[in-house]
Structure formats: C-alpha cells, structure tokens
Amino acid sequence: MDVIVSHVNLDFDGLASLLAAKKLYPSAKVALSAKQHPTVKSYLAIYRDQLAFTSYEGINWGHVTTLILVDVASLKRTGIPTNDLSTGLKTIIYDHHTPKENDVRDGERYVEQVGATITLLMERLVKEKVAITPFEATLFGLGLYTDTGNFTYKQTTSRDLFIASILKEREMDVTLINRFSEQALTTEERKLFQTLLTNSEEIVDSGITLLITTHEQPTYQNGLATLTRRLMESTDSDAALSIVKMKDRVYVVARSSSNRIDFRPLMNELGGGGHAQAASATMKKQELANVLNKVKHVLKQIIKPAVTASEMMAKPVKSVSPYDSINNVLEQMYQYGHTGFPVLDEDGLLVGVISRRDVDKATHHGLGHAPVKAYMSTQIVTLEPSSSLEEIQTTMMKHNIGRIPIVSKQNMLGIVSRTDVIEQLHRESGPVTDLSVVSKMQAQLPPAIYNLLHEIGEIADTHGINVYLIGGIVRDFLLNRPNEDIDLVVEGDGITFSNAIAEQLGGQVKTHEQFGTATWTTPANIKLDIVTCRTEYYDAPAALPTVRPSNIREDLRRRDFTINALALQINKSEFGTLLDFFQGQEDMNKKKIRILHTLSFIEDPTRIVRAVRFALRFDYELADQTQELALNASFLLNQVSATRFLREIQLLIKEKTILRGVKLLDSLNVWHSLFKTKPTFESLMKLEQVLAHNFNDAFIVILTLNFEQSSWKKKVKRYSLTTKQNQIIQQIEAMETVPISRNDPMSSIHNCFHLFREESILLYALLTQNGLLLSYVKKREQLKPLLTGQDLLDQGIKPGPIFSDLLHQLTSLQLDNEIVNRKEALTWLQAIKKE
C-alpha cells in the first residue's frame, strides 16, 4: 500500500501538495493529520468531501510499502506512528525546506529551494501533462500564495511565479484565495492575540526591532503562526517571536520582514526548522522561562550586522567650490549625470549642497556667472559613517532628499544616494559571496593566478581600499569560457596601489600617469593591468571621452554592454562578491546584448560593431531597444576615425564571423550609412572567396563590399591607411584599364601583369571573378625558375637590362608550356646567345 502524508499543523502548501501528489500517484491513499492550521480547518469544513482524504487512524501503517512525504522531509514532523512502519519501507520526498539533520536521506528525494512545495509537484504535473480542474488549480494557488507571502518572501523564485501563471490559465480563483489566506480571527484567537500583545517586549539591536512575547495556558490552541505575523505587522516591528506553553509543550514561532534576520540558527538550537524569515519549533517537557533564556542567548546570532554608510557610500566624492560659477556647476552636472553636488571650502570642509533645481533657477534668471555660495543650501542633512541602512532610508524619507553626505567632524568621507540604497536592498536579496563564481574562478584560473588574486586582496585590505576583477573575464567565468586577460580596478590610486604590491611581492611596475593606470609584471613574468576607478563623459558624439577618477559603480557604468559591466571583489573578506548593478546576468540568461544607457551608441558609435561581435561570439541577440538605438545611431559612424572603425572590423574578422557580421551590420544600416550601398549577394560571395584566400584585412573587406560601385576608389580611400593599402588601390585601378581576352595566352597576360604584386593580381582576379587571371596567378605562384642570373653569366652574357628581359621571356615561355625543364631552357638560352 502507498500512502501520502504531510506535516502536523497542516498549512495550505501541505494540503495542496497532498492533492497534487495524489494526482501523480493515483493508487496511493492520502492520510490527513488531525492538527491543521485554523484557515485550513475552515477550508476543509467546506471542501472535505471533494478531497476524500482519510485520517491517520484509517491507515494500517504496518502494511505501507511506499510512503510519500510532501512539504516535509522528517518522519518525526509527520506525526505518524513510526514504530508501526515496516523495515523495508520505500520513501519518496517532495520538499522545499532547508535540509535538516533528522530528514529522511534514503529513497527518492525531490528537495529544491523554491517558494513552495506545490511548485515542485506542479512542475511534474505539467511535464506529465496531467489535467487540472479549476478547483484543484485554486487549492494549488492557495498553497503557493500563502507559502510565498503573495510572492513577497525571500525564498520566492521565478519558478513559483511561472507556476502561478499556469494555474491562472487553469482558472485558479484568486478571489477565493484571498478569502481563505486572510481569514478573520476567531474570538479565541483575538483573545490570545491581545494577551500576546500585552506580554510583548521590544528589543532594538543594530537598527532592528524585534518583538518577543510569552504566554502560558493549559489548553492547546492552533493558529500561533498567524497571530505572530499579525503581531509583527500591527506593531510595525521587523520581526516577532512568540513563545507559548500549551499543555506540556512550548511552541516557538518566528516571523520576520527583514532580510537582516535569519531564524534558522535559533530553530536549529531548539530542534525546529523552517525558513530564514518564517520558522518554528516545538519543545516537550520544557519550562517557559528556560526556553525564553535559550532564545535570548541565541538572539545575537539571528541578527545580521547592519550595513553601514561607510560600506555603501560612493567615494571619492565629486564636489564643487563655493566660488565656482553656476555655469561651471551646470557643465559638471552634464558631464557626470549628477543632479547635485556637495560644496566644500578650501579646507575640504562641507559648507553646503547645491541641487539641479538651484542651478536651473539661477540660470533662468541669467545668473550663470554667479558663485555657488549665493545659491547653495546651508541646511545640510548629514549622517555618520556608522549610520545603518535603515537610518539612511528613514532620513531620506523624512527630509525627502535623494543623497546624504557622510561626514566625520565636517570632513566629507563619501555620499549615499537613493541609487546606492536601492542597489543595497537588491544585493541583500541574494548571497553576498557567490560561491559558485568562486569555484568557477578556481577551476578556470591557473593556481598561481588564483592564489595571486588572494594575495592582492589581502594587500588591498591592509591599505583600506577595494579592488575588483572587471570586464570580460568576469563574464567568461559565469559562462564557463576560458579567459586569462586579468584587469584589476581599485577605488583609489591605481598607480600607488601597484607600487605597494610590487614592494611587497616583487616585480616591476610600468606606470601611465595620464590615465592613472599601471602594468605590474610579477617575478614570475605575469602581467596584470591595474586601473583607477574612473568615469567618463563625451563632449560631442563620436568624440574620445574625457576621463575622471571615480568609484566602482561609475566605472562599470561607462562599459559598453551589461554583460561586460560586471565586477568581482577580491578583498579577503569579500572574495568572490559579484557586483552586477545593471542586470548583466539576467541578460546572459536571456541571451541578449543590451547597452547600459540610451546615449551609448551616440557617444561611441563603434559600439554598434562591438554589439554585433559579441552577439555572434555568444550566439546572442540584440535587445529590441538596443537594436533600435543602433539603427538610429549608425549615421554617426561617418564621424568615427577610420582607424577606430577598422580596428573594430578587424576584431570581427578575428572572431571568424565576418560574413555573418557583415549581414548583421547591414541590418543595422551600417553599410548604407557609410557607403550609400548595401552588400549584395554577389559581393558577399566575393568576400567569402577573398577571405578563403587569407585576405584577413579589414580594409580588404571594405574594398570587396564596395568594388561593384563605380566610385569604389573614392569610397574606400578614407580607409586606406598604409602604404601597402594605397598600393593595392593604385594597382587595382591600373589593372582595370588592362584588356584581357579569354583566348589570350598566359605569356600575353604575363606581359601585361608582371609588374604588379601577386597579392594585388589575386585580389583583382577575385573581385572581377576573372577565371583566366586566377589561373595565371596560380600558375605564376607555382612556377619554378629554370635559370638564374648565374646561368646567364656562365653563358658569357654581360650583366645589364638584358638579364631581366631574358628571364621575363623565359617565364613567358614556361607559362605557355613551350619550355618545361632546365635542359630546354639552356638550349633556348644558347640559341638566343647565337642570335
């Protein structure tokens, strides 16, 4: 006999999972625990007949051959008589909770960290194409919505949301879900709630408010989880802990709305379980006071340290002087994209703040020449470096401000903006250090490099600076692609840090003062580029950028695409922390190339070619908006220097995807913008042949695509940057004037073309699709000289112009197959000498 069970104090996820498992295992019986959540009891009072589940008493447990556990992995938590079970019992487990020590480890296990167990079972039902009625979809939705807190709990995944959409398609009734998930309290529950509220005390630690309440009563009462959540919500606390003794057992229920709280260490200590923000434990034969002492003893472990302003503030801070003009500040706002600046006096002390609104008002009245001090605000809201994230949020809301200077004794240390707060909240929703990335680093990097990064991180710690791996190598770690091109960026002085590394680890440093960069060559001859974090702005479209020192976020913002705007911190305490401010990982999952901001192609049109290169390298697509913006900006490639454009095309050639690249660039209007033409089928076929003959030169690609045009020389001349390229143009132009007939002997063709470079002739033959000329080039390449100048001297012929004339005649005869060996050549030479 097969039996399906869940946990005691059954909730809607457990109930829904029982029904879903029944659909997967139709021959199994469903056994229902007598202890259920009050809302589940209310639901069953109405719908029990439609479920037709049996009680534990109705099962002969000794006859059970397969036990299917849903929403639970521990036999102890099911409440079944485990002593009655047979020894050869087979188990199947579906659960979404963090594995515990007492969990069943044998049998089939489907345990994954999703928001609700019903998600795992629904995925199986969908895969096996099992039909679901509207009633079943609604119950499944109840389990999903209640266990994810309407998709607001931290453990919610995209898989849960996807299952919700499928349930909606199966006619899930969300009105019914709302009615049962938020049911009104009974008279007994309201009485207990009031008692718990009266007995509660607040504990404030590191900016977190934790409500603890205790109570003791002789009878058991269900619904403590619901009451604990409502206690937290009604008191506006970050978390609530209910410790209630009923009969001979103490029940501990915990709920939290803050990511800084993790109840799991506490529940492990008490022998319970659950999630980080929703957990519980039941303790037998314990005194209430003893349990309360245990809870308070472990309390410090459940509250994560506060994120402080010093950890999240941006530095160095861009500031202005009280004596700067309003026009100068407006220019800086444009350059850096900021909407305000702190104002520092000559001693570096904070004396005011000027906003974009202040600047706009001054310029509107024609006072752009006025000094900043005339319009800055001196009512400054500041915070200390030790201020917590919660304090920062509260301060921003209270004063309705978007940035807060972080100061110590009026000295400006950094600044925190709304963006910093949002990013921190986003970062808190995931792991701080991505161990999977660290393992990929270790697997893909040589041990010497991996260990070296650890050493550099420790040196950075001693100097109080942050250091990061940036760019393509971080992307390729995530994609499991080889890449050893290591670039490091520091929030500080890259050159000073490079010298500090060399002083401690040895090696040589080559500095580039103008750019704030250095190349450190280790004693083992490993080269690492170390760069100062910087930001940049463009004075005009397609111009080269102006660069200024900045922080890691600004440094990543200036990158080309989201997949390249990733950083990995390598400081010891943060080793492996992934910075993804612009959702690069999401775009990698979607296989999309996306620019970071809408003016990206305007500022640097060569990014259009780069976008194509990365799309082809990874087999990605351009995001819709990115494609549209590339189309709109393609005309600006005319303003890009030929050197920069050719460099990008050359990189496309190295990817061995130039033909596909040409087509994709054509779809972005690049060729029409540059040359007022589009690649034809014939020109692409020619290009394929040219590339097959190893003409892997970006200039040759442009020449090939434009050769059909009567004005080809004028169009490609701009991209002819070397003497060799100019010579190719001149020789092809000259060859166009040489008439060739298909009946001409090889010697005749040789007479016309022998002064041209073989490379130029071959290229011209490919461009004109002249088979006779191609045969001539091939035969000319394979031709071996039968006589040399020494042979002529041996025959008594005096050196002079006649030497080249004779050798040219001999080559012509060889090409016509009139002389095929050295003996015939010597006979011919002797006859010529007699004449």
Coordinates of N, CA and C in Angstrom, one line a residue, residues 527-707:
K527 N 51.7 39.4 -16.2 CA 51.4 40.9 -16.3 C 50.0 41.1 -16.0
L528 N 49.8 42.1 -15.1 CA 48.4 42.5 -14.7 C 48.3 44.0 -14.8
D529 N 47.2 44.4 -15.5 CA 46.9 45.8 -15.6 C 46.0 46.3 -14.4
I530 N 46.5 47.3 -13.7 CA 45.8 47.8 -12.5 C 45.4 49.3 -12.8
V531 N 44.1 49.5 -12.7 CA 43.5 50.8 -13.2 C 42.7 51.5 -12.0
T532 N 42.8 52.8 -12.0 CA 42.0 53.6 -11.1 C 40.5 53.6 -11.5
C533 N 39.6 53.4 -10.6 CA 38.2 53.5 -11.0 C 38.0 54.9 -11.6
R534 N 37.2 55.0 -12.7 CA 37.1 56.3 -13.4 C 35.7 56.3 -14.0
T535 N 35.3 57.5 -14.3 CA 34.1 57.8 -15.0 C 34.5 58.6 -16.2
E536 N 33.6 58.7 -17.2 CA 33.9 59.5 -18.4 C 32.7 60.2 -19.0
Y537 N 33.0 61.2 -19.8 CA 31.9 61.9 -20.5 C 32.4 62.3 -21.8
Y538 N 31.4 62.5 -22.7 CA 31.8 62.8 -24.1 C 31.3 64.3 -24.4
D539 N 32.2 65.1 -24.9 CA 31.9 66.5 -25.3 C 31.0 66.5 -26.5
A540 N 31.2 65.5 -27.4 CA 30.4 65.5 -28.6 C 30.2 64.1 -29.1
P541 N 29.2 63.8 -29.9 CA 29.0 62.4 -30.4 C 30.3 61.9 -31.1
A542 N 30.6 60.7 -30.9 CA 31.8 60.0 -31.6 C 33.1 60.5 -31.2
A543 N 33.2 61.5 -30.2 CA 34.5 62.0 -29.8 C 35.1 61.1 -28.8
L544 N 36.4 61.2 -28.5 CA 37.0 60.5 -27.5 C 36.6 61.0 -26.1
P545 N 36.5 60.1 -25.1 CA 35.9 60.6 -23.8 C 36.9 61.3 -23.0
T546 N 36.4 62.2 -22.1 CA 37.2 62.8 -21.0 C 37.0 61.9 -19.8
V547 N 38.1 61.6 -19.1 CA 38.1 60.7 -18.0 C 38.4 61.3 -16.7
R548 N 37.7 60.9 -15.6 CA 38.0 61.4 -14.3 C 37.9 60.3 -13.3
P549 N 38.7 60.4 -12.1 CA 38.6 59.3 -11.1 C 37.2 59.2 -10.5
S550 N 36.8 58.0 -10.1 CA 35.5 57.8 -9.6 C 35.5 56.5 -8.7
N551 N 34.3 55.9 -8.7 CA 34.1 54.7 -7.9 C 33.7 53.5 -8.8
I552 N 33.5 52.3 -8.2 CA 33.3 51.1 -9.0 C 32.0 51.2 -9.8
R553 N 31.0 51.7 -9.2 CA 29.7 51.8 -9.9 C 29.8 52.7 -11.1
E554 N 30.4 53.8 -10.9 CA 30.6 54.7 -12.1 C 31.5 54.1 -13.1
D555 N 32.5 53.4 -12.6 CA 33.5 52.7 -13.6 C 32.7 51.7 -14.4
L556 N 31.9 50.9 -13.8 CA 31.1 49.9 -14.6 C 30.1 50.5 -15.5
R557 N 29.5 51.7 -15.0 CA 28.5 52.4 -15.8 C 29.0 52.8 -17.2
R558 N 30.3 53.0 -17.3 CA 30.9 53.5 -18.6 C 31.2 52.4 -19.6
R559 N 30.9 51.1 -19.2 CA 31.2 50.0 -20.0 C 30.2 50.0 -21.2
D560 N 30.4 49.1 -22.2 CA 29.6 49.1 -23.4 C 28.3 48.4 -23.2
F561 N 28.3 47.1 -22.6 CA 27.1 46.3 -22.5 C 27.0 45.7 -21.1
T562 N 25.8 45.4 -20.8 CA 25.5 44.9 -19.4 C 26.3 43.7 -19.1
I563 N 26.5 42.8 -20.1 CA 27.3 41.5 -19.9 C 28.7 41.8 -19.6
N564 N 29.2 43.0 -19.9 CA 30.6 43.4 -19.7 C 30.7 44.3 -18.5
A565 N 29.6 44.7 -17.9 CA 29.6 45.6 -16.7 C 29.5 44.8 -15.4
L566 N 30.4 43.8 -15.3 CA 30.4 43.0 -14.1 C 31.7 43.1 -13.4
A567 N 31.7 43.0 -12.0 CA 32.9 43.1 -11.3 C 32.9 42.0 -10.2
L568 N 34.1 41.5 -9.8 CA 34.2 40.5 -8.7 C 35.2 41.1 -7.7
Q569 N 34.7 41.4 -6.5 CA 35.6 41.9 -5.5 C 36.6 40.8 -5.0
I570 N 37.8 41.1 -4.8 CA 38.8 40.1 -4.4 C 39.5 40.5 -3.0
N571 N 38.9 41.5 -2.3 CA 39.4 41.7 -0.9 C 39.1 40.4 -0.1
K572 N 39.9 40.2 0.9 CA 39.8 38.9 1.6 C 38.4 38.6 2.1
S573 N 37.8 39.6 2.8 CA 36.5 39.3 3.4 C 35.4 39.3 2.4
E574 N 35.6 39.8 1.2 CA 34.6 39.9 0.2 C 34.9 39.1 -1.0
F575 N 35.9 38.2 -0.9 CA 36.4 37.5 -2.1 C 35.3 36.7 -2.8
G576 N 35.1 37.0 -4.1 CA 34.0 36.4 -4.8 C 32.7 37.1 -4.9
T577 N 32.6 38.3 -4.2 CA 31.4 39.0 -4.2 C 31.2 39.6 -5.6
L578 N 30.0 39.3 -6.2 CA 29.8 39.7 -7.6 C 29.0 41.0 -7.6
L579 N 29.4 42.0 -8.3 CA 28.7 43.2 -8.5 C 28.1 43.2 -9.9
D580 N 26.8 43.3 -9.9 CA 26.0 43.3 -11.1 C 24.9 44.4 -11.0
F581 N 25.4 45.6 -11.1 CA 24.4 46.7 -11.0 C 23.4 46.9 -12.1
F582 N 23.8 46.3 -13.3 CA 23.0 46.6 -14.5 C 22.3 45.3 -15.1
Q583 N 22.2 44.2 -14.2 CA 21.5 43.0 -14.6 C 22.1 42.3 -15.8
G584 N 23.5 42.3 -15.7 CA 24.2 41.5 -16.8 C 23.9 40.0 -16.8
Q585 N 23.8 39.5 -15.6 CA 23.5 38.0 -15.5 C 22.1 37.7 -16.1
E586 N 21.2 38.6 -15.9 CA 19.8 38.4 -16.4 C 19.9 38.4 -17.9
D587 N 20.7 39.3 -18.5 CA 20.8 39.4 -20.0 C 21.5 38.2 -20.5
M588 N 22.5 37.6 -19.8 CA 23.2 36.4 -20.2 C 22.2 35.2 -20.2
N589 N 21.3 35.2 -19.2 CA 20.3 34.1 -19.2 C 19.3 34.3 -20.4
K590 N 19.0 35.5 -20.7 CA 18.1 35.7 -21.8 C 18.8 35.7 -23.2
K591 N 20.2 35.6 -23.2 CA 21.0 35.6 -24.4 C 20.7 37.0 -25.2
K592 N 20.9 38.1 -24.4 CA 20.7 39.4 -25.0 C 21.9 40.3 -24.9
I593 N 22.2 41.1 -25.9 CA 23.2 42.1 -25.8 C 22.4 43.4 -25.6
R594 N 22.7 44.1 -24.5 CA 22.0 45.3 -24.1 C 22.9 46.4 -23.7
I595 N 22.8 47.6 -24.2 CA 23.6 48.7 -23.8 C 23.2 49.2 -22.5
L596 N 24.0 50.0 -21.8 CA 23.7 50.4 -20.4 C 22.9 51.7 -20.4
H597 N 22.9 52.5 -21.4 CA 22.1 53.7 -21.4 C 21.8 54.1 -22.9
T598 N 20.8 54.9 -23.1 CA 20.3 55.2 -24.4 C 21.2 56.0 -25.3
L599 N 22.2 56.7 -24.7 CA 23.1 57.5 -25.5 C 24.4 56.8 -25.8
S600 N 24.4 55.5 -25.4 CA 25.7 54.8 -25.6 C 26.2 54.8 -27.0
F601 N 25.4 54.5 -28.0 CA 25.8 54.5 -29.4 C 26.1 55.9 -29.9
I602 N 25.4 56.9 -29.3 CA 25.7 58.2 -29.7 C 27.1 58.7 -29.3
E603 N 27.4 58.3 -28.1 CA 28.7 58.7 -27.5 C 29.8 57.9 -28.2
D604 N 29.6 56.7 -28.5 CA 30.7 55.9 -29.2 C 30.0 54.9 -30.2
P605 N 29.9 55.4 -31.5 CA 29.2 54.6 -32.5 C 29.9 53.3 -32.8
T606 N 31.2 53.1 -32.5 CA 31.9 51.9 -32.8 C 31.3 50.7 -31.9
R607 N 30.5 51.1 -30.9 CA 29.9 50.1 -30.1 C 28.9 49.3 -30.9
I608 N 28.4 49.8 -32.0 CA 27.5 49.1 -32.9 C 28.2 47.9 -33.4
V609 N 29.4 48.0 -33.9 CA 30.2 46.9 -34.4 C 30.5 45.9 -33.3
R610 N 30.8 46.5 -32.1 CA 31.1 45.7 -30.9 C 29.9 44.8 -30.5
A611 N 28.7 45.4 -30.6 CA 27.5 44.7 -30.2 C 27.3 43.5 -31.2
V612 N 27.6 43.7 -32.4 CA 27.5 42.6 -33.4 C 28.5 41.5 -33.1
R613 N 29.7 42.0 -32.7 CA 30.8 41.0 -32.5 C 30.4 40.1 -31.3
F614 N 29.9 40.7 -30.2 CA 29.5 39.9 -29.0 C 28.3 39.0 -29.3
A615 N 27.4 39.6 -30.1 CA 26.2 38.8 -30.4 C 26.6 37.5 -31.1
L616 N 27.5 37.6 -32.1 CA 27.9 36.5 -32.9 C 28.8 35.6 -32.0
R617 N 29.6 36.1 -31.2 CA 30.5 35.3 -30.4 C 29.7 34.3 -29.5
F618 N 28.7 34.9 -28.8 CA 27.9 34.1 -27.8 C 26.6 33.6 -28.4
D619 N 26.3 33.8 -29.6 CA 25.1 33.4 -30.2 C 23.9 34.1 -29.5
Y620 N 24.0 35.4 -29.2 CA 23.0 36.2 -28.6 C 22.3 37.0 -29.6
E621 N 21.2 37.7 -29.2 CA 20.5 38.7 -30.0 C 20.7 40.0 -29.4
L622 N 20.6 41.1 -30.2 CA 20.5 42.4 -29.7 C 19.1 42.6 -29.1
A623 N 19.1 43.2 -27.8 CA 17.8 43.5 -27.2 C 17.0 44.5 -28.1
D624 N 15.7 44.5 -28.1 CA 14.9 45.3 -29.0 C 15.3 46.8 -29.0
Q625 N 15.4 47.4 -27.8 CA 15.8 48.8 -27.8 C 17.2 49.0 -28.2
T626 N 18.1 48.1 -27.9 CA 19.5 48.2 -28.3 C 19.6 48.2 -29.9
Q627 N 18.8 47.3 -30.5 CA 18.8 47.3 -32.0 C 18.3 48.6 -32.6
E628 N 17.2 49.1 -32.0 CA 16.6 50.3 -32.5 C 17.5 51.5 -32.3
L629 N 18.2 51.6 -31.2 CA 19.2 52.7 -31.0 C 20.4 52.5 -31.9
A630 N 20.8 51.3 -32.2 CA 21.9 51.1 -33.1 C 21.5 51.6 -34.5
L631 N 20.3 51.3 -34.9 CA 19.8 51.7 -36.2 C 19.8 53.3 -36.3
N632 N 19.3 53.9 -35.2 CA 19.2 55.4 -35.2 C 20.6 56.0 -35.2
A633 N 21.6 55.4 -34.6 CA 22.9 56.0 -34.5 C 23.9 55.6 -35.6
S634 N 23.5 54.7 -36.5 CA 24.5 54.2 -37.5 C 25.1 55.3 -38.3
F635 N 24.4 56.4 -38.6 CA 24.9 57.5 -39.4 C 26.1 58.2 -38.7
L636 N 26.3 58.0 -37.4 CA 27.4 58.7 -36.7 C 28.7 58.0 -37.0
L637 N 28.7 56.8 -37.6 CA 29.9 56.1 -37.9 C 30.7 56.9 -38.9
N638 N 30.1 57.8 -39.6 CA 30.9 58.6 -40.5 C 31.8 59.6 -39.8
Q639 N 31.5 59.8 -38.5 CA 32.3 60.8 -37.7 C 33.4 60.1 -37.0
V640 N 33.4 58.7 -37.0 CA 34.4 58.0 -36.3 C 35.7 57.9 -37.2
S641 N 36.8 58.0 -36.6 CA 38.1 57.9 -37.4 C 38.1 56.5 -38.1
A642 N 38.8 56.5 -39.2 CA 38.9 55.2 -40.0 C 39.7 54.2 -39.2
T643 N 40.7 54.7 -38.4 CA 41.5 53.7 -37.6 C 40.6 53.0 -36.6
R644 N 39.7 53.7 -35.9 CA 38.9 53.1 -34.9 C 37.9 52.1 -35.5
F645 N 37.3 52.5 -36.7 CA 36.3 51.7 -37.3 C 37.0 50.4 -37.8
L646 N 38.2 50.5 -38.5 CA 38.9 49.4 -39.0 C 39.3 48.4 -37.8
R647 N 39.7 49.0 -36.7 CA 40.1 48.2 -35.6 C 38.9 47.3 -35.1
E648 N 37.7 47.8 -35.1 CA 36.5 47.0 -34.7 C 36.2 45.9 -35.8
I649 N 36.3 46.3 -37.1 CA 36.1 45.3 -38.1 C 37.2 44.2 -38.0
Q650 N 38.4 44.6 -37.7 CA 39.5 43.6 -37.6 C 39.2 42.6 -36.5
L651 N 38.7 43.1 -35.4 CA 38.3 42.2 -34.3 C 37.2 41.3 -34.7
L652 N 36.3 41.8 -35.5 CA 35.2 40.9 -36.0 C 35.7 39.8 -36.9
I653 N 36.8 40.1 -37.7 CA 37.4 39.1 -38.5 C 38.1 38.1 -37.7
K654 N 38.7 38.5 -36.6 CA 39.4 37.5 -35.7 C 38.4 36.5 -35.1
E655 N 37.1 37.0 -34.9 CA 36.1 36.1 -34.4 C 35.7 35.0 -35.4
K656 N 36.2 35.1 -36.6 CA 35.8 34.2 -37.7 C 34.3 34.2 -38.0
T657 N 33.7 35.4 -37.9 CA 32.3 35.5 -38.1 C 32.0 36.7 -39.0
I658 N 33.0 37.1 -39.8 CA 32.9 38.4 -40.6 C 31.7 38.4 -41.6
L659 N 31.4 37.2 -42.2 CA 30.3 37.2 -43.2 C 29.0 37.4 -42.5
R660 N 28.8 36.7 -41.4 CA 27.5 36.9 -40.6 C 27.5 38.3 -40.0
G661 N 28.7 38.8 -39.7 CA 28.8 40.2 -39.1 C 28.4 41.2 -40.1
V662 N 28.9 41.0 -41.4 CA 28.5 42.0 -42.5 C 27.0 42.0 -42.6
K663 N 26.4 40.9 -42.6 CA 24.9 40.8 -42.8 C 24.2 41.5 -41.6
L664 N 24.7 41.2 -40.4 CA 24.0 41.8 -39.2 C 24.3 43.4 -39.2
L665 N 25.4 43.8 -39.6 CA 25.7 45.2 -39.7 C 24.9 45.9 -40.8
D666 N 24.6 45.1 -41.8 CA 23.7 45.7 -42.9 C 22.3 45.9 -42.4
S667 N 21.8 44.9 -41.5 CA 20.5 45.0 -40.9 C 20.4 46.3 -40.0
L668 N 21.6 46.7 -39.5 CA 21.6 47.9 -38.7 C 22.0 49.2 -39.5
N669 N 21.9 49.1 -40.8 CA 22.1 50.2 -41.7 C 23.5 50.8 -41.7
V670 N 24.5 50.0 -41.3 CA 25.8 50.5 -41.2 C 26.4 50.8 -42.6
W671 N 26.3 49.8 -43.5 CA 27.0 50.0 -44.8 C 26.3 51.1 -45.6
H672 N 25.0 51.2 -45.5 CA 24.4 52.3 -46.2 C 24.8 53.7 -45.6
S673 N 24.9 53.7 -44.3 CA 25.3 55.0 -43.7 C 26.7 55.4 -44.1
L674 N 27.6 54.4 -44.3 CA 29.0 54.7 -44.6 C 29.2 54.9 -46.1
F675 N 28.6 54.0 -46.9 CA 28.9 54.0 -48.3 C 27.8 54.2 -49.2
K676 N 26.6 54.4 -48.7 CA 25.4 54.6 -49.5 C 25.1 53.4 -50.4
T677 N 25.4 52.2 -49.9 CA 25.2 51.0 -50.6 C 24.9 49.9 -49.6
K678 N 24.4 48.8 -50.1 CA 24.1 47.6 -49.3 C 24.9 46.4 -49.9
P679 N 25.4 45.5 -49.1 CA 26.1 44.3 -49.7 C 25.1 43.5 -50.5
T680 N 25.5 43.1 -51.7 CA 24.6 42.3 -52.5 C 25.1 40.8 -52.3
F681 N 24.2 39.9 -52.8 CA 24.6 38.5 -52.7 C 25.9 38.3 -53.4
E682 N 26.1 38.9 -54.6 CA 27.4 38.7 -55.3 C 28.6 39.2 -54.5
S683 N 28.4 40.4 -53.9 CA 29.6 40.9 -53.1 C 29.9 40.1 -51.9
L684 N 28.9 39.5 -51.3 CA 29.1 38.6 -50.2 C 29.8 37.3 -50.6
M685 N 29.4 36.8 -51.8 CA 30.1 35.6 -52.4 C 31.6 35.9 -52.7
K686 N 31.8 37.1 -53.2 CA 33.2 37.5 -53.5 C 34.0 37.6 -52.2
L687 N 33.3 38.2 -51.1 CA 34.0 38.4 -49.9 C 34.4 37.0 -49.3
E688 N 33.5 36.0 -49.4 CA 33.8 34.7 -48.9 C 35.0 34.1 -49.6
Q689 N 35.1 34.3 -50.9 CA 36.3 33.8 -51.7 C 37.6 34.6 -51.3
V690 N 37.4 35.9 -51.1 CA 38.6 36.7 -50.7 C 39.1 36.2 -49.3
L691 N 38.2 36.0 -48.4 CA 38.6 35.5 -47.1 C 39.2 34.1 -47.2
A692 N 38.7 33.3 -48.1 CA 39.2 32.0 -48.2 C 40.7 32.0 -48.7
H693 N 41.1 33.1 -49.3 CA 42.5 33.3 -49.8 C 43.3 34.1 -48.8
N694 N 42.8 34.1 -47.5 CA 43.6 34.7 -46.4 C 43.8 36.2 -46.5
F695 N 42.9 36.9 -47.2 CA 42.9 38.4 -47.2 C 42.2 38.8 -45.9
N696 N 42.8 38.6 -44.7 CA 42.1 38.9 -43.4 C 42.4 40.3 -43.0
D697 N 42.1 41.3 -43.8 CA 42.4 42.7 -43.5 C 41.1 43.4 -43.6
A698 N 40.8 44.2 -42.6 CA 39.6 45.0 -42.5 C 39.4 45.9 -43.7
F699 N 40.5 46.5 -44.2 CA 40.5 47.3 -45.4 C 40.0 46.5 -46.6
I700 N 40.5 45.3 -46.7 CA 40.1 44.5 -47.9 C 38.6 44.1 -47.9
V701 N 38.1 44.0 -46.6 CA 36.7 43.7 -46.5 C 35.9 44.9 -47.1
I702 N 36.3 46.1 -46.7 CA 35.6 47.3 -47.1 C 35.7 47.4 -48.7
L703 N 36.9 47.2 -49.2 CA 37.2 47.2 -50.6 C 36.3 46.3 -51.4
T704 N 36.2 45.0 -50.9 CA 35.4 44.0 -51.6 C 33.9 44.4 -51.6
L705 N 33.4 44.9 -50.5 CA 32.0 45.2 -50.4 C 31.6 46.4 -51.3
N706 N 32.6 47.2 -51.6 CA 32.3 48.4 -52.4 C 32.8 48.3 -53.9
F707 N 33.5 47.2 -54.2 CA 34.1 47.2 -55.5 C 33.1 47.3 -56.7

